[in-house]
XYZ file of C-alpha atoms in Angstrom:
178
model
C 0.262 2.050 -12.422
C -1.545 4.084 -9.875
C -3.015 2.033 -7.009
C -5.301 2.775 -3.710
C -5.638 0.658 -0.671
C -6.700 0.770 2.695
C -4.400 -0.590 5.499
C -5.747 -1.230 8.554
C -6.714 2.761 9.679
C -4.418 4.323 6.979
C -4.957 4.715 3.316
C -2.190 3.956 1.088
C -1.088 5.426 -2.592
C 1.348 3.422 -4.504
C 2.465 3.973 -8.072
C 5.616 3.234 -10.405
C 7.714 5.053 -13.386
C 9.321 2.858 -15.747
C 11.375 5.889 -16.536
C 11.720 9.500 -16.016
C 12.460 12.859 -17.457
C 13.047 15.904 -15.646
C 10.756 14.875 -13.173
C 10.338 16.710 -10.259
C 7.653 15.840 -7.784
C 4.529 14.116 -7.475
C 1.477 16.280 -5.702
C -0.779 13.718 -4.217
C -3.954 15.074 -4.378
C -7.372 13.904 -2.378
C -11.494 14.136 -3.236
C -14.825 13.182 -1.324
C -16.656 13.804 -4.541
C -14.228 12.260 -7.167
C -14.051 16.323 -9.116
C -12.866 18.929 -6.614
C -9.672 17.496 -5.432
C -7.176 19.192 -3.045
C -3.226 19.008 -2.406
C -2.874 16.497 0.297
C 1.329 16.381 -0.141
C 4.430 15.513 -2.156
C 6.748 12.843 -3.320
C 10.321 14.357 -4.975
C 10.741 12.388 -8.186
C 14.039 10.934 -9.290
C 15.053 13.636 -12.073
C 16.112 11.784 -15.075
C 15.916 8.065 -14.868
C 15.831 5.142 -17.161
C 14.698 2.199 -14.460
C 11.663 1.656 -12.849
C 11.239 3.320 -10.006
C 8.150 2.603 -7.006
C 6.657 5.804 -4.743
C 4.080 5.334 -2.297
C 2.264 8.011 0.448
C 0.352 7.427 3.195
C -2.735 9.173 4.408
C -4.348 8.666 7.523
C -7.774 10.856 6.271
C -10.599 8.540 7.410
C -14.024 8.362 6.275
C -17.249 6.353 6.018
C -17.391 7.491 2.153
C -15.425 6.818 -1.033
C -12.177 8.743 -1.280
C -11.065 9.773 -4.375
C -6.783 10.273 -5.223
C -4.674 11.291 -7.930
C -1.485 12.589 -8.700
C -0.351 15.342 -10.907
C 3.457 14.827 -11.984
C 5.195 17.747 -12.238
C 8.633 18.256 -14.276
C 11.148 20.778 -13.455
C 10.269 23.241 -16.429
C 6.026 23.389 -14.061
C 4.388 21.172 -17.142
C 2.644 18.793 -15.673
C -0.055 15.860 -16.243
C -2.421 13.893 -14.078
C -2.249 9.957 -13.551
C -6.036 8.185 -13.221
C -8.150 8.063 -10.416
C -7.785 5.914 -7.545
C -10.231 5.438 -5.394
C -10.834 3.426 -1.772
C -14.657 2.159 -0.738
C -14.276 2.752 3.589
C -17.719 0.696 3.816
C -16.552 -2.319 0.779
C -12.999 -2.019 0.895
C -12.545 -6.083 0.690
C -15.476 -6.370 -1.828
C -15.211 -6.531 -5.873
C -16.865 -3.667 -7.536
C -17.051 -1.377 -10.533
C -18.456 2.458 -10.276
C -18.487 5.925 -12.233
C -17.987 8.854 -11.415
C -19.296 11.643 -11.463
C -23.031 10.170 -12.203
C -24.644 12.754 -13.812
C -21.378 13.468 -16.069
C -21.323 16.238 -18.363
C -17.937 16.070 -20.109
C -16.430 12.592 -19.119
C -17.034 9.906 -16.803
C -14.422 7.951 -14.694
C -14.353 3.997 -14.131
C -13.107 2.210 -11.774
C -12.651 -1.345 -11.215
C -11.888 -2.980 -8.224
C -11.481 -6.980 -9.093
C -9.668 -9.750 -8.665
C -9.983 -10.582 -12.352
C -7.717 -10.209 -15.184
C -7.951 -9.345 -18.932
C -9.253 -7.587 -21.486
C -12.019 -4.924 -19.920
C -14.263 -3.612 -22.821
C -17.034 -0.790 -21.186
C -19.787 -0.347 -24.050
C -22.372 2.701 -23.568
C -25.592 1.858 -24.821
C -28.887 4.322 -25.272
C -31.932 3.205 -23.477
C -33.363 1.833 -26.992
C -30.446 -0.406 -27.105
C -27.783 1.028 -29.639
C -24.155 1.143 -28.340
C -22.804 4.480 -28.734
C -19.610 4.064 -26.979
C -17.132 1.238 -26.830
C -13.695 1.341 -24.827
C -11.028 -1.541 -24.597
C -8.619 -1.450 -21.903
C -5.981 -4.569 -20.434
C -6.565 -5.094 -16.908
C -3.518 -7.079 -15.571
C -3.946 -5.559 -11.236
C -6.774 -5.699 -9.038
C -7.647 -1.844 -9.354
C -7.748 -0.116 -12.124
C -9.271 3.058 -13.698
C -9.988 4.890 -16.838
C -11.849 7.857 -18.689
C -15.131 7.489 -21.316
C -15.255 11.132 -22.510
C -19.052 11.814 -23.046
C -19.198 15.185 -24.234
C -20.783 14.318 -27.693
C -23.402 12.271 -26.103
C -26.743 13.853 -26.072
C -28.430 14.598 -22.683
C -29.786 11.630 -20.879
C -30.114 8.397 -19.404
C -27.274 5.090 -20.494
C -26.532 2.201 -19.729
C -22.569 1.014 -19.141
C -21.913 -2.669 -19.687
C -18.449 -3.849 -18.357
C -17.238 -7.034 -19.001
C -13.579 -8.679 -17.660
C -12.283 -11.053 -20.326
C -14.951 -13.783 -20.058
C -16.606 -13.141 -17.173
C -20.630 -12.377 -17.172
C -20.807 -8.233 -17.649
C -22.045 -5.948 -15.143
C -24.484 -2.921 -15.514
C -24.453 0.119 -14.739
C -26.821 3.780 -15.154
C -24.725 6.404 -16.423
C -26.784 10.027 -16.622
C -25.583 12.528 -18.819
C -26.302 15.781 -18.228
């Protein structure tokens, strides 16, 4: 898991392996905008492991606006791969919510869900005249979680995201693809 909170003034990044291969370091990486994201610092990884193992960082960046994380692991032979996007609301940090980003997408579209709920998540995309074009199951078993809808085959234009946590009543949401 990859996880964002915010602790009194600091924001903090926790995450866990349940194993490891050559793994050399985490970057922890920052956004305002949730797509250009700089190096914000490191975490060494524990090489070659076969137990879990939990990492957290700490950033004091403050701001009244969303702030977007993720980390790119990165073994000791320079491959390297990027975990999902966190992300902590400054102005709702203690309220439930779901958002997308970025909104207008062009090649995929990021969701994040911040609730106290548990369960299956299914996110359906659905044209204005009503047919579902898209369809996504995910388990949600934390508070926070996030995932990808690539959208690249989509034709330009206006949707509509329904998310729905196991049985609770769905939420809405305009997605514009560009």
């Amino acid at each position: 898991y990859f996880n964002a909170k915010k602790t009194g003034a600091k924001n903090k990044l926790l995450w866990s392996t349940e194993s490891e291969y050559q793994n050399d370091l985490f970057e922890i990486e920052r956004s305002d905008d949730g797509i250009h994201f700089n190096r914000i610092g490191e975490v060494r990884g524990a090489g070659n492991s076969f137990k879990m193992h939990n990492y957290q960082f700490t950033d004091n960046y403050k701001s009244s606006q969303k702030i977007f994380y993720r980390i790119r692991q990165v073994s000791r032979d320079q491959k390297s791969s990027y975990s999902t996007i966190a992300m902590i609301n400054p102005g709702g940090s203690d309220l439930s919510s779901i958002d997308h980003f970025p909104n207008p997408a062009q090649k995929q579209v990021t969701v994040v869900i911040n609730k106290p709920e548990e369960g299956m998540v299914t996110i359906s995309l659905y044209s204005v005249d009503g047919r579902m074009v898209q369809q996504k199951q995910i388990m949600k078993d934390i508070e926070s979680i996030s995932t990808s809808l690539d959208v690249q085959q989509l034709t330009r234009g206006t949707y509509l995201m329904k998310v729905s946590i196991g049985n609770s009543a769905p939420e809405v949401r305009k997605m514009i693809k560009q």
